[in-house]
Coordinates of C-alpha atoms in Angstrom, one line a residue:
M257 CA -0.5 0.1 -0.1
N258 CA 1.0 3.2 -0.5
R259 CA 0.2 5.1 2.9
A260 CA -1.5 3.4 5.8
G261 CA -2.7 6.8 7.0
S262 CA -6.6 9.1 7.0
V263 CA -6.8 11.6 4.0
L264 CA -9.0 14.0 6.0
C265 CA -8.7 17.1 6.8
P266 CA -7.4 17.1 10.4
I267 CA -10.3 20.5 11.0
I268 CA -13.4 21.9 8.7
V269 CA -11.3 24.6 6.6
G270 CA -13.6 27.9 5.1
R271 CA -16.8 27.1 7.0
D272 CA -15.9 29.2 10.3
D273 CA -19.7 31.3 10.1
L274 CA -21.9 28.1 10.2
I275 CA -20.1 26.8 12.9
E276 CA -20.6 30.2 14.7
L277 CA -24.2 30.0 13.8
A278 CA -24.5 26.4 15.0
E279 CA -23.4 27.9 18.6
R280 CA -26.0 30.2 18.3
R281 CA -28.4 28.3 17.6
L282 CA -27.2 25.5 20.6
D283 CA -27.6 28.6 22.6
E284 CA -31.6 29.2 21.8
A285 CA -32.1 25.4 22.1
A286 CA -30.8 25.5 25.5
E287 CA -32.7 28.1 26.8
G288 CA -35.7 27.0 25.4
R289 CA -36.1 28.1 21.6
G290 CA -36.3 25.7 19.3
Q291 CA -34.9 25.6 16.0
F292 CA -34.5 24.1 13.0
L293 CA -31.3 24.0 10.7
L294 CA -31.3 23.0 7.0
L295 CA -27.7 22.3 5.7
A296 CA -28.0 22.5 1.5
G297 CA -25.4 21.6 -0.8
E298 CA -23.9 19.5 -4.0
A299 CA -22.3 16.6 -3.3
G300 CA -18.8 16.5 -1.3
V301 CA -19.6 20.0 -0.3
G302 CA -19.1 19.2 3.8
K303 CA -22.5 18.9 4.8
S304 CA -21.4 15.1 6.6
R305 CA -18.4 17.3 8.4
L306 CA -20.1 20.2 9.4
L307 CA -23.4 18.2 10.3
D308 CA -20.5 15.9 12.7
A309 CA -18.4 18.8 14.2
M310 CA -21.9 20.1 15.1
R311 CA -22.8 16.6 17.2
R312 CA -19.6 17.0 18.8
K313 CA -20.8 20.7 20.3
S314 CA -23.5 19.8 21.1
R315 CA -22.6 16.9 22.9
A316 CA -19.8 18.9 25.1
A317 CA -22.7 21.5 25.6
G318 CA -24.8 18.8 27.3
F319 CA -27.5 17.7 25.0
I320 CA -28.3 14.8 24.1
E321 CA -27.8 13.3 20.4
A322 CA -29.9 11.2 18.1
N323 CA -29.2 10.8 14.5
G324 CA -31.5 9.4 11.4
S325 CA -30.8 8.8 7.8
V326 CA -31.5 7.0 4.5
S327 CA -30.5 6.4 1.2
P328 CA -31.9 6.1 -2.3
Q329 CA -34.0 3.0 -1.8
D330 CA -35.5 4.6 1.8
R331 CA -38.0 6.7 -0.6
E332 CA -40.7 4.2 -1.3
V333 CA -40.4 3.7 2.6
P334 CA -43.4 4.8 4.6
S335 CA -41.5 7.2 7.7
S336 CA -38.0 5.2 7.2
L337 CA -36.5 8.3 8.1
I338 CA -38.5 8.6 11.7
S339 CA -37.9 5.0 11.8
E340 CA -34.3 5.5 11.5
L341 CA -34.9 8.3 14.2
A342 CA -36.5 5.5 16.3
R343 CA -33.7 2.7 16.4
S344 CA -31.0 5.7 17.7
L345 CA -33.4 7.1 20.5
A346 CA -33.7 3.4 21.0
R347 CA -30.3 3.4 21.7
I348 CA -30.3 6.0 24.3
P349 CA -31.7 5.3 27.9
E350 CA -32.6 9.0 28.3
F351 CA -35.5 8.4 26.0
G352 CA -36.9 5.3 28.1
T353 CA -39.0 3.6 25.4
L354 CA -39.7 6.2 22.9
G355 CA -38.2 4.3 20.4
D356 CA -39.8 1.6 21.1
E357 CA -42.7 2.9 21.1
L358 CA -42.2 5.0 17.5
L359 CA -41.4 1.8 15.3
A360 CA -44.7 0.4 17.2
M361 CA -46.7 3.1 15.8
R362 CA -47.9 2.1 12.4
G363 CA -50.3 4.6 11.6
S364 CA -53.3 1.7 11.8
R365 CA -56.2 4.3 13.1
D366 CA -59.7 3.4 11.3
A367 CA -59.5 6.4 9.3
D368 CA -59.3 6.9 5.4
A369 CA -55.9 6.2 4.0
L370 CA -54.8 9.8 4.0
G371 CA -56.3 10.7 7.7
S372 CA -54.9 7.6 8.9
R373 CA -50.9 9.1 8.0
R374 CA -52.0 12.6 9.6
L375 CA -53.2 11.1 12.7
Y376 CA -50.1 8.5 12.5
V377 CA -48.1 11.9 12.1
L378 CA -49.9 13.8 14.9
D379 CA -49.3 10.6 17.5
V380 CA -44.9 10.3 16.9
V381 CA -44.7 14.3 16.9
D382 CA -47.4 14.4 20.7
R383 CA -44.9 11.5 22.0
I384 CA -41.6 12.7 21.2
A385 CA -42.9 16.6 21.8
E386 CA -43.8 14.7 25.3
A387 CA -40.6 12.7 25.9
I388 CA -38.4 15.8 25.6
D389 CA -37.1 17.6 28.8
R390 CA -33.7 18.0 28.4
P391 CA -31.6 19.8 25.7
V392 CA -31.3 17.5 22.4
M393 CA -30.3 17.7 19.3
L394 CA -32.2 15.8 16.5
N395 CA -30.2 15.5 13.5
F396 CA -30.7 14.1 9.6
E397 CA -28.6 13.1 6.5
D398 CA -29.9 13.2 3.2
I399 CA -33.3 13.7 3.7
Q400 CA -33.7 14.8 0.1
W401 CA -34.5 10.9 -0.2
A402 CA -36.9 11.1 2.9
D403 CA -40.1 10.1 2.3
E404 CA -43.0 12.5 1.7
T405 CA -44.7 11.4 5.7
S406 CA -41.3 10.8 7.1
L407 CA -41.0 15.1 6.2
E408 CA -44.1 15.7 7.5
I409 CA -43.2 14.6 10.1
L410 CA -40.4 16.6 10.7
G411 CA -42.4 19.4 9.0
E412 CA -44.5 19.9 12.2
L413 CA -41.6 18.7 14.8
A414 CA -40.9 22.2 13.8
R415 CA -43.7 23.8 14.5
R416 CA -44.4 22.0 17.7
L417 CA -41.2 22.0 19.6
R418 CA -40.6 25.5 19.2
E419 CA -40.7 26.3 22.9
K420 CA -38.4 23.1 23.5
P421 CA -35.1 22.9 23.8
V422 CA -34.7 21.8 20.9
L423 CA -32.0 22.2 17.9
M424 CA -33.0 20.0 15.0
V425 CA -30.5 19.9 11.9
A426 CA -31.3 18.4 8.5
A427 CA -28.9 17.8 5.8
Y428 CA -29.8 17.7 2.0
R429 CA -28.3 17.2 -1.3
T430 CA -29.4 20.3 -3.9
E431 CA -28.1 18.3 -7.3
D432 CA -31.1 15.3 -6.6
L433 CA -33.9 17.2 -6.5
P434 CA -35.9 17.0 -9.8
P435 CA -39.0 20.0 -10.3
G436 CA -41.8 18.9 -9.0
A437 CA -40.7 17.2 -6.3
F438 CA -42.6 17.4 -2.9
F439 CA -40.0 18.6 -0.9
R440 CA -39.5 21.3 -2.6
E441 CA -42.7 22.2 -2.0
W442 CA -42.0 21.2 1.5
R443 CA -38.5 23.0 2.1
A444 CA -40.4 26.6 0.5
R445 CA -43.1 26.4 3.2
L446 CA -41.3 25.5 6.5
I447 CA -38.9 28.7 5.3
G448 CA -41.5 30.9 4.5
Q449 CA -43.4 30.3 7.8
R450 CA -40.1 30.3 9.7
L451 CA -40.2 27.5 11.3
A452 CA -36.8 26.5 9.2
E453 CA -33.5 28.6 7.9
E454 CA -31.4 27.5 6.1
A455 CA -27.6 27.7 5.6
R456 CA -26.0 27.1 1.9
L457 CA -22.7 25.3 1.9
G458 CA -20.2 26.4 -1.7
P459 CA -17.0 25.3 -3.2
L460 CA -14.1 26.2 -1.4
S461 CA -11.8 29.1 -2.5
Y462 CA -9.0 29.1 -4.1
D463 CA -7.1 30.4 -0.3
Q464 CA -9.7 27.7 1.7
T465 CA -8.2 24.9 -1.2
A466 CA -4.8 26.2 -0.5
L467 CA -5.2 25.8 3.5
M468 CA -6.8 22.4 3.4
T469 CA -4.0 21.1 0.8
T470 CA -1.3 22.2 2.9
L471 CA -3.5 20.5 6.4
I472 CA -3.9 17.4 4.7
L473 CA -0.1 17.3 3.3
G474 CA 1.0 17.9 7.0
N475 CA 4.7 18.5 6.5
G476 CA 4.9 21.5 8.8
L477 CA 5.0 24.0 5.1
P478 CA 2.5 26.0 2.7
A479 CA 1.4 24.4 0.1
P480 CA 3.8 25.2 -2.8
R481 CA 1.2 27.5 -5.3
E482 CA 1.9 25.2 -8.4
V483 CA 0.8 22.2 -6.1
V484 CA -2.5 24.5 -4.9
Q485 CA -3.7 25.7 -8.7
A486 CA -3.4 21.7 -9.9
V487 CA -5.1 20.8 -7.0
H488 CA -8.4 23.6 -7.0
Q489 CA -8.0 22.9 -10.6
R490 CA -9.0 19.3 -10.8
T491 CA -11.4 19.9 -8.2
D492 CA -12.7 23.2 -8.0
G493 CA -13.2 23.7 -4.7
I494 CA -15.2 20.4 -3.2
P495 CA -13.4 19.1 0.0
L496 CA -14.6 15.6 -0.1
H497 CA -12.7 15.3 -3.8
V498 CA -10.0 17.3 -2.4
E499 CA -9.4 14.9 0.5
E500 CA -9.9 11.7 -2.6
L501 CA -7.7 13.1 -4.8
L502 CA -5.5 13.5 -2.4
G503 CA -5.6 10.5 -1.1
A504 CA -5.4 9.0 -4.4
L505 CA -2.3 9.4 -4.7
S506 CA 1.5 8.5 -3.8
E507 CA 3.8 11.0 -1.7
E508 CA 5.9 11.9 -3.9
A509 CA 2.9 12.7 -6.9
R510 CA 1.2 15.0 -3.6
T511 CA 3.6 17.5 -3.5
D512 CA 4.1 18.1 -7.4
G513 CA 1.7 20.5 -9.2
R514 CA 2.3 19.0 -12.8
A515 CA 1.8 15.1 -11.2
I516 CA -1.4 16.5 -10.0
R517 CA -2.7 18.4 -13.1
D518 CA -1.5 15.2 -15.3
A519 CA -3.0 12.5 -12.8
V520 CA -4.4 9.5 -14.8
V521 CA -7.4 9.6 -12.0
P522 CA -9.9 11.9 -10.0
E523 CA -11.0 14.0 -12.8
T524 CA -14.8 13.2 -10.6
I525 CA -14.9 12.2 -7.0
E526 CA -15.5 8.8 -8.3
D527 CA -12.7 8.6 -10.4
A528 CA -10.8 9.2 -7.6
I529 CA -12.4 6.9 -4.9
R530 CA -11.7 3.9 -7.1
A531 CA -8.3 4.9 -7.9
R532 CA -7.9 4.9 -3.4
L533 CA -9.6 1.7 -3.5
S534 CA -6.1 -0.2 -5.2
Q535 CA -4.3 1.2 -1.9
L536 CA -6.8 -1.3 -0.2
S537 CA -5.9 -5.1 0.7
P538 CA -8.8 -7.5 -1.3
E539 CA -9.9 -8.5 2.0
A540 CA -10.4 -4.6 2.9
R541 CA -12.1 -4.4 -0.4
E542 CA -14.3 -7.4 -0.5
V543 CA -15.9 -6.2 3.5
A544 CA -16.6 -2.6 2.0
Q545 CA -18.4 -4.2 -0.7
A546 CA -19.9 -6.2 1.1
G547 CA -21.4 -3.4 3.2
A548 CA -22.3 -1.0 0.6
V549 CA -24.7 -4.0 -0.4
I550 CA -26.6 -3.8 2.9
G551 CA -26.6 0.3 3.3
R552 CA -25.3 2.9 4.8
C553 CA -24.6 1.4 8.0
F554 CA -24.7 -1.8 9.3
V555 CA -24.0 -4.6 12.0
P556 CA -20.5 -6.8 11.6
E557 CA -22.3 -9.6 12.7
V558 CA -25.0 -9.5 10.2
L559 CA -22.1 -8.4 7.7
A560 CA -20.6 -11.6 8.3
G561 CA -23.8 -13.8 7.5
I562 CA -24.1 -12.4 4.6
M563 CA -20.3 -12.6 3.4
D564 CA -20.5 -16.3 5.4
R565 CA -17.2 -15.3 7.5
K566 CA -16.9 -15.1 11.3
A567 CA -17.1 -11.7 13.1
E568 CA -14.0 -11.9 14.3
D569 CA -12.1 -12.7 10.1
L570 CA -13.7 -8.9 9.9
D571 CA -12.0 -6.9 12.6
G572 CA -9.0 -6.6 10.6
P573 CA -10.2 -5.6 7.3
I574 CA -13.2 -3.0 9.6
D575 CA -10.2 -1.8 11.1
E576 CA -8.2 -0.7 7.6
L577 CA -11.1 0.5 6.0
I578 CA -11.7 2.4 9.3
Q579 CA -7.8 3.6 9.0
H580 CA -8.2 4.9 5.9
S581 CA -11.1 6.9 6.1
Y582 CA -14.2 5.1 4.5
L583 CA -15.1 3.4 7.6
F584 CA -16.4 5.2 11.2
D585 CA -16.9 3.2 13.7
A586 CA -20.4 4.9 15.6
G587 CA -19.3 4.1 18.9
D588 CA -21.7 2.6 22.1
S589 CA -24.5 1.3 19.0
G590 CA -22.3 -1.0 17.2
F591 CA -22.8 -0.2 13.7
I592 CA -20.1 0.7 11.2
D593 CA -21.1 4.0 9.3
F594 CA -19.5 4.9 5.8
R595 CA -18.1 8.1 5.6
H596 CA -20.2 9.5 2.9
Q597 CA -22.9 8.3 1.1
L598 CA -20.6 8.7 -1.9
L599 CA -18.3 6.7 -0.7
R600 CA -20.9 3.7 -0.1
D601 CA -22.5 4.2 -3.8
V602 CA -18.8 4.2 -5.3
L603 CA -18.2 1.2 -3.9
Y604 CA -21.4 -0.4 -4.5
R605 CA -20.9 -0.4 -8.2
S606 CA -17.8 -1.5 -7.9
V607 CA -18.6 -4.9 -7.5
R608 CA -18.9 -7.8 -10.2
Q609 CA -22.4 -8.8 -11.3
A610 CA -22.4 -12.5 -9.7
D611 CA -21.2 -11.5 -6.5
L612 CA -23.9 -7.8 -6.6
R613 CA -26.4 -10.8 -7.1
R614 CA -25.4 -13.3 -4.8
L615 CA -24.5 -10.4 -1.9
H616 CA -28.4 -9.4 -2.4
A617 CA -30.1 -12.6 -2.3
R618 CA -27.9 -12.9 1.3
A619 CA -29.1 -9.0 2.3
A620 CA -32.6 -10.1 1.2
E621 CA -32.4 -14.0 3.6
F622 CA -31.4 -12.0 6.5
G623 CA -34.5 -10.1 6.3
A624 CA -35.1 -7.6 9.9
K625 CA -31.8 -8.8 10.9
L626 CA -30.7 -5.9 8.9
E627 CA -30.8 -2.1 10.2
G628 CA -33.5 -0.6 8.6
Q629 CA -35.0 -3.7 7.3
S630 CA -38.9 -3.8 6.2
E631 CA -40.9 -5.7 2.9
I632 CA -39.4 -2.6 0.6
H633 CA -36.1 -3.5 1.1
S634 CA -36.4 -7.1 0.9
S635 CA -38.7 -7.2 -1.7
V636 CA -35.4 -4.8 -4.1
H637 CA -32.7 -7.0 -2.5
F638 CA -34.3 -9.9 -4.1
E639 CA -35.0 -8.1 -6.9
R640 CA -31.8 -7.3 -7.6
A641 CA -30.8 -10.8 -6.7
G642 CA -33.0 -11.7 -9.6
M643 CA -35.8 -13.1 -7.6
R644 CA -38.4 -12.0 -9.0
P645 CA -41.3 -14.5 -7.6
E646 CA -39.8 -13.3 -3.6
A647 CA -39.7 -9.8 -4.6
H648 CA -42.9 -9.7 -5.8
R649 CA -44.4 -11.4 -2.4
A650 CA -42.0 -8.8 -0.2
A651 CA -43.5 -5.8 -2.7
L652 CA -46.9 -6.8 -2.1
A653 CA -46.2 -7.1 1.8
G654 CA -45.0 -3.6 1.8
A655 CA -47.5 -2.3 -0.4
R656 CA -49.8 -3.3 2.6
A657 CA -47.9 -1.8 5.1
A658 CA -47.6 1.3 3.1
G659 CA -51.4 1.6 2.7
R660 CA -52.2 1.5 6.1
V661 CA -50.4 5.2 7.0
S662 CA -50.6 6.3 3.5
A663 CA -53.0 6.3 0.4
R664 CA -49.6 7.0 -1.9

C-alpha cells in the first residue's frame, strides 16, 4: 500500500461562519427556543463534516444527540427517516421506551388512508414532544431521499418544538431535487413560515483550498503554489474531492503540481475514490463492497453472516477501512457507518454483477436483522438478486403495510 494514514483534513476549512451560526442556535435551543436548521449543498461539499462538528459541540454543551439518515431506496418506505430516528432513540437510555414506541406505531387508526397518515403524523409528533425535557439535538442526513410522511413529521416537529430545548438539523443535496418534487414545496413552506432556516455550503475558495491542501500534506510547510493551483483546478474546491484526490496519489505526487494535473485518476470524485481503492487489501475491498450492498450503515455480525464469515475475521479489514477513512465506528451503538454516502455508492458500483446478485440474495434472507429493514427493502434485495417471485411477494407485503399509513 502507498500509505496507511487518513485522507481526512484535520479541521474543517472555510465554514467558520456556519460553525458560529450552529453555536448560536445551540445556545438558543438550550434556553428553550427550538430551532430547525437546514444544511444545503452539492454532494461532497462538506455537509456531513459540518454536521459531525455540530454533534460534537452539542454533546459538549450537555445535549443528548439522536440521528437518522436515509438512502435512495428509502424513498418508497413510509416514515423511513423516522424509523431510523426511532432506532437511534432506542439506544439512548435517557429516552426510555420512546424509540420502541415509535417503531411500534404503524398508523392503523380507523380512518381513510390519508386521514390515517395525518393521525399517525400527529401521534408521532405528540410522543416525541412529550418525551423531551432536556436539551436535545436531532440530526438527519440526506433528507432529499426521505419519503413524504417523514418530511411531514419533520415539519410538524419544527412547529411543535419551538418552545422546547431542541435543535433540529437536516442536511440535503441540492442536485438531487427534480422539478415538482414534494421536498421543494415542503422546504419552501417551512422557510416561508419561518419554521426553519437554511444555510448553503458552497465550494472552497482558492485560499481555502490552499489551507486544506497544506493541512492534508501535513509536512509543516505551506503547500507549493503549483500544487494548490493543480488541486483547485481538478477539484473545483469540493472538500471531499480534495481529500480523495490527494488520497489517491503517492506521497511524492502530492507535492508535484504537474503530477497532480497529469494524474490519470480523479477527474471526478468517483474516479478518485476508485483510484484509492487500489491501496486497500483484497480483504478490505471485499468487506467494503459487501457492506455497501447493505446500505449506509451495518452491524459487523450481520455483515459476517451475509459474507458467510466469522465476525472476528472481519475485525482486521474493518480496522483497515476505518484507518483509510472509508468507514467510521459509531461507538456504543454497535454500527459501522460509511464516512459519506458517495463512498458507499462508488463501492456498490464496483461490485461484480455475479457477486452483487449473491450478496443481495443473502441480504434479503437476513430480513429483519438488517438495520432499517422492511418488506420493501427485502423486495429490492430480492429483485437485484434476480429472484423475482420472492421480490413480488415481499413487495405486496410492503404495499399492504404502506397502505395503512398513506394512500400513496
